[in-house]
Coordinates of C-alpha atoms in Angstrom, one line a residue:
Chain B
M5 CA 75.8 111.7 130.4
N6 CA 78.0 110.5 133.3
I7 CA 80.0 107.4 132.6
S8 CA 82.0 105.3 134.9
I9 CA 84.8 103.1 133.6
I10 CA 85.6 100.2 135.8
G11 CA 89.1 99.1 134.8
I12 CA 91.0 101.9 133.1
G13 CA 93.2 100.0 130.7
L14 CA 93.6 99.8 126.9
I15 CA 89.9 99.3 126.2
G16 CA 88.4 101.3 129.1
G17 CA 90.8 104.1 128.6
S18 CA 90.4 104.3 124.8
L19 CA 86.6 104.3 125.3
A20 CA 87.0 107.1 127.8
I21 CA 89.0 109.2 125.3
T22 CA 86.5 108.6 122.5
L23 CA 83.3 109.3 124.5
K24 CA 84.7 112.4 126.1
E25 CA 86.0 113.7 122.8
N26 CA 82.8 113.2 120.8
G27 CA 80.7 114.7 123.6
F28 CA 78.7 111.6 124.5
A29 CA 80.1 111.8 128.0
Q30 CA 80.1 114.9 130.1
R31 CA 82.0 113.4 132.9
I32 CA 84.1 110.2 133.0
I33 CA 84.6 108.6 136.4
G34 CA 87.4 106.0 136.8
V35 CA 87.3 103.0 139.1
D36 CA 90.3 100.7 139.4
V37 CA 91.9 98.5 142.0
S38 CA 95.3 100.0 141.1
R39 CA 95.9 103.5 142.6
E40 CA 98.8 103.8 140.2
N41 CA 96.5 103.2 137.2
L42 CA 94.1 105.8 138.4
D43 CA 96.9 108.3 138.9
K44 CA 98.1 107.6 135.4
A45 CA 94.6 107.9 134.0
I46 CA 94.1 111.3 135.7
R47 CA 97.5 112.5 134.4
R48 CA 96.7 111.4 130.9
R49 CA 93.2 113.0 131.3
L50 CA 91.5 109.8 130.5
I51 CA 89.1 110.4 133.4
D52 CA 87.8 113.4 135.2
E53 CA 88.0 111.9 138.7
D54 CA 88.2 108.6 140.5
M55 CA 85.7 107.2 142.9
S56 CA 84.9 104.0 144.9
L57 CA 82.8 101.5 143.0
E58 CA 79.7 102.3 145.1
D59 CA 80.0 106.1 144.6
A60 CA 80.8 105.7 140.9
V61 CA 77.7 103.6 140.3
A62 CA 75.5 106.1 142.2
A63 CA 76.9 109.0 140.2
S64 CA 76.6 107.4 136.7
D65 CA 74.2 106.9 133.9
I66 CA 76.3 104.2 132.2
I67 CA 78.8 101.9 133.9
V68 CA 81.3 100.4 131.6
L69 CA 82.9 97.2 132.9
S70 CA 86.3 96.8 131.3
T71 CA 88.4 94.7 133.7
P72 CA 89.9 91.3 132.9
V73 CA 87.1 88.8 132.3
D74 CA 87.8 86.8 135.6
V75 CA 87.3 90.0 137.6
M76 CA 84.1 90.6 135.6
L77 CA 82.7 87.3 136.9
E78 CA 83.2 88.6 140.5
L79 CA 82.1 92.2 139.9
L80 CA 79.1 91.9 137.7
P81 CA 76.7 90.4 140.3
K82 CA 77.7 93.1 142.8
L83 CA 77.2 95.8 140.2
L84 CA 73.8 94.5 139.4
D85 CA 72.9 94.6 143.1
L86 CA 73.9 98.2 143.2
V87 CA 72.2 99.6 140.1
D88 CA 68.7 100.9 139.8
R89 CA 68.0 103.0 136.6
Q90 CA 71.6 102.9 135.4
V91 CA 72.9 100.8 132.6
I92 CA 75.8 98.4 132.9
M93 CA 77.8 97.7 129.7
D94 CA 80.5 95.1 129.8
V95 CA 83.1 94.9 127.0
G96 CA 84.6 91.4 127.8
S97 CA 86.0 89.0 125.2
T98 CA 84.1 86.0 126.5
K99 CA 80.4 85.8 127.2
S100 CA 78.9 82.4 128.1
N101 CA 80.4 82.1 131.6
L102 CA 79.7 85.7 132.4
L103 CA 76.1 85.8 131.3
Q104 CA 75.4 82.4 132.8
A105 CA 76.6 83.8 136.2
V106 CA 73.9 86.5 136.2
S107 CA 71.1 84.9 134.2
D108 CA 68.8 84.7 137.2
H109 CA 69.7 88.1 138.7
P110 CA 66.5 90.2 139.1
K111 CA 68.2 93.2 137.5
R112 CA 69.7 91.2 134.6
G113 CA 67.9 93.6 132.2
R114 CA 70.1 96.5 133.2
L115 CA 73.1 94.7 131.7
V116 CA 74.0 95.1 128.0
A117 CA 76.7 92.6 127.1
T118 CA 79.0 93.9 124.3
H119 CA 82.3 93.1 122.7
P120 CA 83.9 95.8 120.6
M121 CA 86.2 94.0 118.2
A122 CA 89.3 96.2 118.5
G123 CA 92.5 96.2 120.5
T124 CA 96.3 96.3 120.4
E125 CA 99.0 94.2 121.9
Y126 CA 99.5 96.8 124.7
S127 CA 97.8 97.2 128.0
G128 CA 97.2 99.6 130.9
P129 CA 96.1 103.2 130.8
E130 CA 99.3 104.2 128.9
A131 CA 98.0 102.0 126.0
A132 CA 94.8 103.9 125.7
I133 CA 94.6 105.7 122.3
P134 CA 92.0 107.8 120.4
G135 CA 90.4 106.3 117.3
L136 CA 90.8 102.6 118.4
F137 CA 87.2 101.8 117.8
D138 CA 86.4 104.1 114.8
G139 CA 84.4 102.2 112.2
K140 CA 85.1 98.8 113.8
C141 CA 82.4 96.3 114.7
T142 CA 80.9 95.6 118.2
V143 CA 78.9 92.6 119.1
L144 CA 75.7 92.9 121.1
V145 CA 75.4 89.6 122.9
D146 CA 72.0 88.1 124.0
A147 CA 70.6 91.6 123.4
E148 CA 67.0 90.4 124.0
K149 CA 67.8 89.8 127.7
S150 CA 68.5 93.5 128.2
D151 CA 65.9 96.1 129.0
I152 CA 64.9 98.1 125.9
D153 CA 65.9 101.4 127.3
A154 CA 69.3 100.0 128.4
L155 CA 69.9 98.5 125.0
E156 CA 69.0 101.7 123.3
R157 CA 71.3 103.8 125.4
V158 CA 74.2 101.4 124.6
Q159 CA 73.4 101.5 120.9
E160 CA 73.5 105.3 121.1
L161 CA 76.9 105.1 122.7
Y162 CA 78.3 102.9 120.0
L163 CA 76.7 104.9 117.2
S164 CA 78.4 108.0 118.6
I165 CA 81.8 106.6 118.0
P166 CA 80.7 105.3 115.4
M167 CA 80.9 101.6 115.5
K168 CA 78.9 99.0 113.5
M169 CA 76.8 96.6 115.5
V170 CA 76.0 92.9 115.1
R171 CA 73.9 90.7 117.3
L172 CA 74.9 87.2 118.4
D173 CA 73.9 84.8 121.2
S174 CA 76.5 84.2 123.8
H175 CA 77.4 80.7 122.6
S176 CA 77.9 81.8 118.9
H177 CA 79.9 84.8 120.1
D178 CA 82.3 82.6 122.0
V179 CA 82.7 80.2 119.1
H180 CA 83.3 82.9 116.5
T181 CA 85.8 84.8 118.7
A182 CA 87.8 81.6 119.3
Y183 CA 88.2 81.5 115.5
V184 CA 88.8 85.1 114.6
S185 CA 90.7 86.4 117.7
H186 CA 91.7 83.9 120.4
I187 CA 93.5 81.4 118.2
S188 CA 95.5 84.2 116.7
H189 CA 96.8 85.0 120.1
I190 CA 97.7 81.4 120.9
S191 CA 99.4 81.1 117.6
S192 CA 101.4 84.2 118.2
F193 CA 102.4 83.2 121.7
A194 CA 103.6 79.8 120.4
L195 CA 105.5 81.4 117.5
A196 CA 107.4 83.7 119.9
L197 CA 108.3 80.8 122.1
T198 CA 109.4 78.8 119.1
V199 CA 111.7 81.5 117.9
L200 CA 113.0 82.3 121.5
A201 CA 113.7 78.6 122.0
K202 CA 115.4 78.0 118.6
E203 CA 117.2 81.3 118.1
K204 CA 119.6 81.9 121.0
D205 CA 121.1 84.8 119.2
E206 CA 118.7 87.6 120.0
D207 CA 120.7 90.2 118.2
R208 CA 120.3 88.2 115.0
I209 CA 116.5 88.1 115.4
F210 CA 116.5 91.8 116.0
E211 CA 118.6 92.4 112.8
L212 CA 116.8 90.0 110.5
A213 CA 113.3 90.1 111.7
S214 CA 111.2 91.6 108.9
G215 CA 107.7 93.1 108.9
G216 CA 106.2 89.7 108.3
F217 CA 107.7 88.2 111.4
S218 CA 106.8 91.2 113.5
S219 CA 103.2 91.1 112.4
T220 CA 102.7 87.4 113.1
V221 CA 104.4 87.6 116.5
R222 CA 103.1 91.0 117.7
L223 CA 100.2 89.6 119.7
A224 CA 102.7 87.6 121.8
K225 CA 103.3 90.9 123.6
S226 CA 99.8 90.8 124.9
S227 CA 99.1 90.8 128.6
P228 CA 98.8 87.4 130.3
D229 CA 96.6 89.1 133.0
M230 CA 94.0 89.9 130.3
W231 CA 94.4 86.8 128.2
A232 CA 94.8 83.9 130.6
P233 CA 91.3 84.4 132.0
I234 CA 89.9 84.7 128.4
F235 CA 91.5 81.4 127.4
R236 CA 90.2 79.8 130.7
Q237 CA 86.6 80.9 130.0
N238 CA 86.6 80.0 126.4
R239 CA 88.6 76.8 126.8
D240 CA 86.3 74.3 125.1
N241 CA 85.9 76.4 121.9
L242 CA 89.6 77.3 121.9
L243 CA 90.6 73.6 122.2
D244 CA 88.5 72.8 119.2
V245 CA 90.1 75.5 117.0
L246 CA 93.6 74.8 118.4
D247 CA 93.2 71.1 117.4
E248 CA 92.3 72.1 113.9
H249 CA 95.2 74.5 113.7
I250 CA 97.7 71.9 114.9
N251 CA 96.2 69.5 112.3
Q252 CA 96.8 72.1 109.5
L253 CA 100.4 72.6 110.6
A254 CA 100.8 68.8 110.8
R255 CA 99.5 68.5 107.3
F256 CA 102.2 71.0 106.1
R257 CA 104.8 69.1 108.1
S258 CA 103.8 65.8 106.5
L259 CA 104.0 67.3 103.0
L260 CA 107.4 68.7 103.7
I261 CA 108.6 65.3 104.9
K262 CA 107.2 63.6 101.8
K263 CA 108.5 66.5 99.6
D264 CA 105.1 66.8 98.1
F265 CA 105.3 70.4 97.1
A266 CA 102.5 70.1 94.5
T267 CA 100.0 69.6 97.3
F268 CA 101.8 72.1 99.5
Y269 CA 101.3 74.6 96.7
E270 CA 97.6 73.8 96.4
L271 CA 97.1 74.3 100.2
M272 CA 98.7 77.7 99.9
K273 CA 96.4 78.6 97.1
E274 CA 93.5 77.6 99.3
A275 CA 94.8 79.7 102.1
N276 CA 95.1 82.6 99.7
Q277 CA 91.3 82.7 99.8
I278 CA 91.5 84.6 103.0
K279 CA 92.1 87.6 100.7
K280 CA 88.4 87.7 100.0
I281 CA 87.7 88.2 103.6
I282 CA 90.6 90.2 105.1
K283 CA 91.5 93.4 103.4
Chain Z
M11 CA 125.0 103.0 86.3
N12 CA 122.8 100.7 84.1
I13 CA 120.9 98.1 86.1
S14 CA 119.0 95.2 84.8
I15 CA 116.2 93.7 87.0
I16 CA 115.4 90.1 86.1
G17 CA 112.0 89.4 87.5
I18 CA 110.0 92.6 87.9
G19 CA 107.8 91.8 90.9
L20 CA 107.4 93.1 94.4
I21 CA 111.2 93.0 95.2
G22 CA 112.7 93.7 91.8
G23 CA 110.1 96.4 91.1
S24 CA 110.5 98.1 94.5
L25 CA 114.3 98.1 94.1
A26 CA 113.9 99.6 90.6
I27 CA 111.8 102.5 92.0
T28 CA 114.3 103.1 94.8
L29 CA 117.5 103.0 92.8
K30 CA 116.1 105.2 90.1
E31 CA 114.7 107.7 92.6
N32 CA 117.9 108.0 94.5
G33 CA 120.0 108.4 91.4
F34 CA 122.1 105.3 91.8
A35 CA 120.7 103.9 88.5
Q36 CA 120.7 106.0 85.4
R37 CA 118.8 103.4 83.4
I38 CA 116.7 100.4 84.6
I39 CA 116.3 97.5 82.1
G40 CA 113.6 95.0 82.8
V41 CA 113.7 91.3 81.9
D42 CA 110.7 89.0 82.6
V43 CA 109.2 85.9 81.1
S44 CA 105.8 87.6 81.3
R45 CA 105.1 90.1 78.6
E46 CA 102.2 91.3 80.7
N47 CA 104.5 92.0 83.7
L48 CA 106.9 93.9 81.4
D49 CA 104.1 96.0 80.0
K50 CA 102.8 96.8 83.5
A51 CA 106.3 97.6 84.7
I52 CA 106.7 100.1 81.8
R53 CA 103.3 101.6 82.4
R54 CA 104.1 102.0 86.1
R55 CA 107.5 103.5 85.1
L56 CA 109.4 100.8 87.1
I57 CA 111.7 100.2 84.2
D58 CA 112.9 102.4 81.3
E59 CA 112.8 99.6 78.8
D60 CA 112.8 95.8 78.5
M61 CA 115.3 93.5 76.8
S62 CA 116.1 89.9 76.3
L63 CA 118.3 88.4 79.0
E64 CA 121.4 88.4 76.7
D65 CA 121.0 92.0 75.6
A66 CA 120.2 93.2 79.2
V67 CA 123.4 91.5 80.5
A68 CA 125.5 93.1 77.8
A69 CA 124.0 96.6 78.5
S70 CA 124.3 96.5 82.3
D71 CA 126.7 97.2 85.1
I72 CA 124.7 95.4 87.7
I73 CA 122.2 92.6 87.1
V74 CA 119.7 92.0 89.9
L75 CA 118.2 88.5 90.0
S76 CA 114.8 88.7 91.6
T77 CA 112.8 85.8 90.3
P78 CA 111.3 83.0 92.4
V79 CA 114.2 81.0 93.9
D80 CA 113.5 77.9 91.7
V81 CA 114.0 80.0 88.6
M82 CA 117.2 81.4 90.1
L83 CA 118.6 77.9 90.3
E84 CA 118.2 77.6 86.5
L85 CA 119.1 81.2 85.5
L86 CA 122.1 81.9 87.7
P87 CA 124.6 79.5 85.9
K88 CA 123.5 80.9 82.5
L89 CA 124.0 84.5 83.8
L90 CA 127.4 83.7 85.1
D91 CA 128.3 82.3 81.7
L92 CA 127.2 85.6 80.1
V93 CA 128.9 88.1 82.4
D94 CA 132.3 89.6 82.1
R95 CA 133.0 92.8 84.1
Q96 CA 129.4 93.0 85.3
V97 CA 128.1 92.2 88.8
I98 CA 125.2 89.8 89.4
M99 CA 123.3 90.4 92.6
D100 CA 120.6 87.9 93.6
V101 CA 118.0 88.8 96.3
G102 CA 116.7 85.3 97.0
S103 CA 115.3 84.1 100.3
T104 CA 117.3 80.8 100.4
K105 CA 121.0 80.5 99.7
S106 CA 122.5 77.1 100.3
N107 CA 121.1 75.3 97.2
L108 CA 121.7 78.3 95.0
L109 CA 125.3 78.9 96.0
Q110 CA 126.1 75.2 96.0
A111 CA 124.9 75.1 92.3
V112 CA 127.4 77.7 91.2
S113 CA 130.3 77.1 93.7
D114 CA 132.6 75.8 91.0
H115 CA 131.6 78.2 88.3
P116 CA 134.8 80.0 87.0
K117 CA 133.0 83.4 87.3
R118 CA 131.5 82.7 90.8
G119 CA 133.3 85.9 91.9
R120 CA 131.0 88.1 89.9
L121 CA 128.0 87.0 92.0
V122 CA 127.2 88.8 95.2
A123 CA 124.5 86.9 97.1
T124 CA 122.2 89.1 99.1
H125 CA 118.9 88.9 100.9
P126 CA 117.1 92.2 101.7
M127 CA 114.9 91.4 104.7
A128 CA 111.8 93.3 103.6
G129 CA 108.6 92.5 101.7
T130 CA 104.8 92.5 101.8
E131 CA 102.2 89.8 101.3
Y132 CA 101.6 91.1 97.7
S133 CA 103.4 90.2 94.5
G134 CA 103.9 91.2 90.9
P135 CA 104.9 94.6 89.4
E136 CA 101.7 96.1 90.8
A137 CA 103.0 95.4 94.3
A138 CA 106.2 97.4 93.9
I139 CA 106.3 100.3 96.3
P140 CA 108.8 103.0 97.2
G141 CA 110.4 102.9 100.6
L142 CA 110.1 99.2 101.0
F143 CA 113.8 98.8 101.9
D144 CA 114.5 102.1 103.7
G145 CA 116.5 101.4 106.9
K146 CA 115.9 97.7 106.8
C147 CA 118.6 95.0 106.9
T148 CA 120.1 93.1 104.1
V149 CA 122.2 90.0 104.4
L150 CA 125.4 89.6 102.4
V151 CA 125.9 85.8 102.1
D152 CA 129.3 84.1 101.7
A153 CA 130.6 87.5 100.8
E154 CA 134.2 86.3 100.8
K155 CA 133.4 84.3 97.7
S156 CA 132.7 87.5 95.7
D157 CA 135.3 89.5 93.9
I158 CA 136.2 92.6 95.9
D159 CA 135.1 95.1 93.2
A160 CA 131.7 93.3 92.9
L161 CA 131.1 93.2 96.6
E162 CA 132.0 96.9 96.9
R163 CA 129.6 97.9 94.1
V164 CA 126.8 96.0 95.8
Q165 CA 127.6 97.6 99.1
E166 CA 127.4 101.0 97.5
L167 CA 124.0 100.0 96.0
Y168 CA 122.6 99.0 99.4
L169 CA 124.2 102.1 101.1
S170 CA 122.4 104.3 98.6
I171 CA 119.0 103.2 99.8
P172 CA 120.2 103.1 102.7
M173 CA 120.0 99.6 104.1
K174 CA 122.0 98.1 107.0
M175 CA 124.2 95.1 106.1
V176 CA 125.2 92.0 108.0
R177 CA 127.3 89.1 106.8
L178 CA 126.3 85.4 107.2
D179 CA 127.5 82.2 105.6
S180 CA 124.8 80.5 103.5
H181 CA 124.0 77.8 106.0
S182 CA 123.5 80.2 108.9
H183 CA 121.4 82.4 106.6
D184 CA 119.1 79.6 105.8
V185 CA 118.8 78.6 109.5
H186 CA 118.0 82.1 110.7
T187 CA 115.5 82.9 107.9
A188 CA 113.7 79.7 108.7
Y189 CA 113.2 81.1 112.2
V190 CA 112.5 84.8 111.5
S191 CA 110.6 84.6 108.2
H192 CA 109.7 81.2 106.8
I193 CA 107.9 79.8 109.8
S194 CA 105.8 82.9 110.1
H195 CA 104.5 82.2 106.6
I196 CA 103.7 78.6 107.4
S197 CA 102.0 79.6 110.6
S198 CA 99.9 82.2 108.8
F199 CA 98.9 79.9 105.9
A200 CA 97.9 77.2 108.5
L201 CA 95.9 79.8 110.5
A202 CA 94.0 80.9 107.4
L203 CA 93.2 77.3 106.5
T204 CA 92.1 76.7 110.1
V205 CA 89.7 79.6 110.1
L206 CA 88.4 78.9 106.6
A207 CA 87.8 75.2 107.6
K208 CA 86.1 76.0 110.9
E209 CA 84.2 79.2 110.1
K210 CA 81.8 78.5 107.2
D211 CA 80.2 81.9 107.7
E212 CA 82.6 84.2 105.8
D213 CA 80.5 87.3 106.4
R214 CA 81.0 86.7 110.1
I215 CA 84.7 86.5 109.8
F216 CA 84.6 89.7 107.8
E217 CA 82.5 91.5 110.4
L218 CA 84.3 90.2 113.5
A219 CA 87.9 90.0 112.4
S220 CA 89.9 92.5 114.3
G221 CA 93.4 93.9 113.7
G222 CA 95.0 91.1 115.6
F223 CA 93.5 88.4 113.4
S224 CA 94.4 90.4 110.2
S225 CA 98.0 90.8 111.3
T226 CA 98.6 87.2 112.1
V227 CA 96.9 86.0 109.0
R228 CA 98.1 88.5 106.4
L229 CA 101.1 86.5 105.2
A230 CA 98.6 83.8 104.1
K231 CA 97.9 86.1 101.1
S232 CA 101.5 85.5 99.9
S233 CA 102.2 84.1 96.5
P234 CA 102.5 80.3 96.3
D235 CA 104.7 80.8 93.2
M236 CA 107.3 82.7 95.3
W237 CA 106.9 80.7 98.5
A238 CA 106.6 77.0 97.5
P239 CA 110.1 77.1 96.0
I240 CA 111.5 78.8 99.2
F241 CA 110.0 76.1 101.4
R242 CA 111.3 73.4 99.0
Q243 CA 114.8 74.8 99.1
N244 CA 114.8 75.4 102.9
R245 CA 112.9 72.2 103.7
D246 CA 115.3 70.7 106.4
N247 CA 115.6 73.9 108.4
L248 CA 111.9 74.6 108.1
L249 CA 111.0 71.1 109.3
D250 CA 113.1 71.7 112.3
V251 CA 111.5 75.0 113.3
L252 CA 108.0 73.7 112.3
D253 CA 108.5 70.7 114.7
E254 CA 109.3 73.1 117.5
H255 CA 106.3 75.3 116.7
I256 CA 103.9 72.3 116.7
N257 CA 105.5 71.3 120.1
Q258 CA 104.8 74.7 121.5
L259 CA 101.2 74.6 120.4
A260 CA 100.8 71.1 121.7
R261 CA 102.1 72.3 125.1
F262 CA 99.4 75.0 125.2
R263 CA 96.9 72.4 124.1
S264 CA 97.9 70.0 126.9
L265 CA 97.7 72.8 129.5
L266 CA 94.2 73.7 128.3
I267 CA 93.2 70.1 128.6
K268 CA 94.6 69.9 132.1
K269 CA 93.2 73.4 132.9
D270 CA 96.6 74.3 134.1
F271 CA 96.2 78.1 133.6
A272 CA 99.0 78.9 136.1
T273 CA 101.6 77.3 133.8
F274 CA 99.8 78.7 130.8
Y275 CA 100.2 82.1 132.3
E276 CA 103.9 81.6 132.9
L277 CA 104.4 80.5 129.2
M278 CA 102.7 83.7 128.0
K279 CA 105.0 85.7 130.3
E280 CA 107.9 84.0 128.7
A281 CA 106.6 84.7 125.2
N282 CA 106.2 88.4 126.2
Q283 CA 110.1 88.5 126.1
I284 CA 109.8 88.9 122.4
K285 CA 109.1 92.6 123.3
K286 CA 112.8 93.0 123.9
I287 CA 113.5 92.0 120.4
I288 CA 110.6 93.2 118.2
K289 CA 109.6 96.8 118.5

């Protein structure tokens, strides 16, 4: 199987490593606007060669679209224009806008919209790692809009890793990811700004920061180029969850002001229930 | 060296493992209000034996106080009454209240106030692990109030692990830990409540939650018995940092409402500077 990866970064590059390693892909073709990224990807052996978008599409069985989501909005209609028997698989973090934009495209069926729920706070080809997706979950979005052969091919791809698969419609996908992914990033960015604003003594943070702080703040290292477009496209759902999050913090604040530590304790007990869900 | 650990949980138990393993302690005596915890600690070989508080103090060279911080407030004056040549070392997360409470005690010099900056979201003797403190930083608080021999003995203890040491006065300690530890916990508790409130479908969270979500929310599993007293004792500093954190989130909220993603992007870039501080 020849696979093109459009956008050789953390996700595209890690997929490239995995699919080459497990034999699902015979040849990996890289496409990227950045010549520097392509050179890095070749040096790191993430890709076998690089091509223009048009040549890559013509030479491929599967085209993986793994650019920032704003670029996907532009590229996806063009890609659908170009394909014939090939399958396009996007791996974007937001879906409603993207799928709306191509809903009337005559070749919509060649697209399989997916969202592998895995990542790190790093970006670029240098961030690509083996094993990133092993055993994780991927979402197949509006799967009934895809041609059956295209969907099957993409399922084979994810099974080869292997990843678990669940199906969601695009609206539900965007709501759920606002809860379980996007708000974590906002919270982390805000926490980093809080500490940077309050704590002028960076050496002290460095010395004192424990594992707990690092783990809550690590997503604040994430790339604004990747995440600003995600927040833009999922703005309404994110606002909804962000309002709830600010309310929860305001509740803790009010209890601190009133020195009502009994209720504070109860809320923490309630929050502990996340244990049942997150290992 | 005979060492008593008063409060055999995550911190006390992990210290017990480490100090026995590296030979600093010949004998570890456990003291705990919970018979169940003592039995677990003996079965897990965290302690060699258990004793009453009085007997343990009499039999020890160093007494480590590792209970929740509200219990420390009660116990520490009694311990100081009991000691003679022995050294008391507390490992609490807040210091101003505690040190205020014993500032006029005639044996104040026998106390060395410390805060090893390490932990996990788990608690109890079953949470004790080897290696928890290796290479981390511990804070020696108001060290000039301790007798020189007591301070030296505690420094030897931490060097044996080994841990790095920094010195802070109690006020600065409480301000800094509000920034780099306590606010992370509040943020995580609030995030867990947000998701539990918004996402009724727990199976979905389980399926979709990625590493990013788990890492920002993991502190929400922390013990309310440990943390409610910390928040109570560090209330003023915490309120200050919490206000700033809510302001930062409100700033993101307002930019989302205005769809000002250019400024949103700039704020994320600014937050990225946490990279310089946190590895």
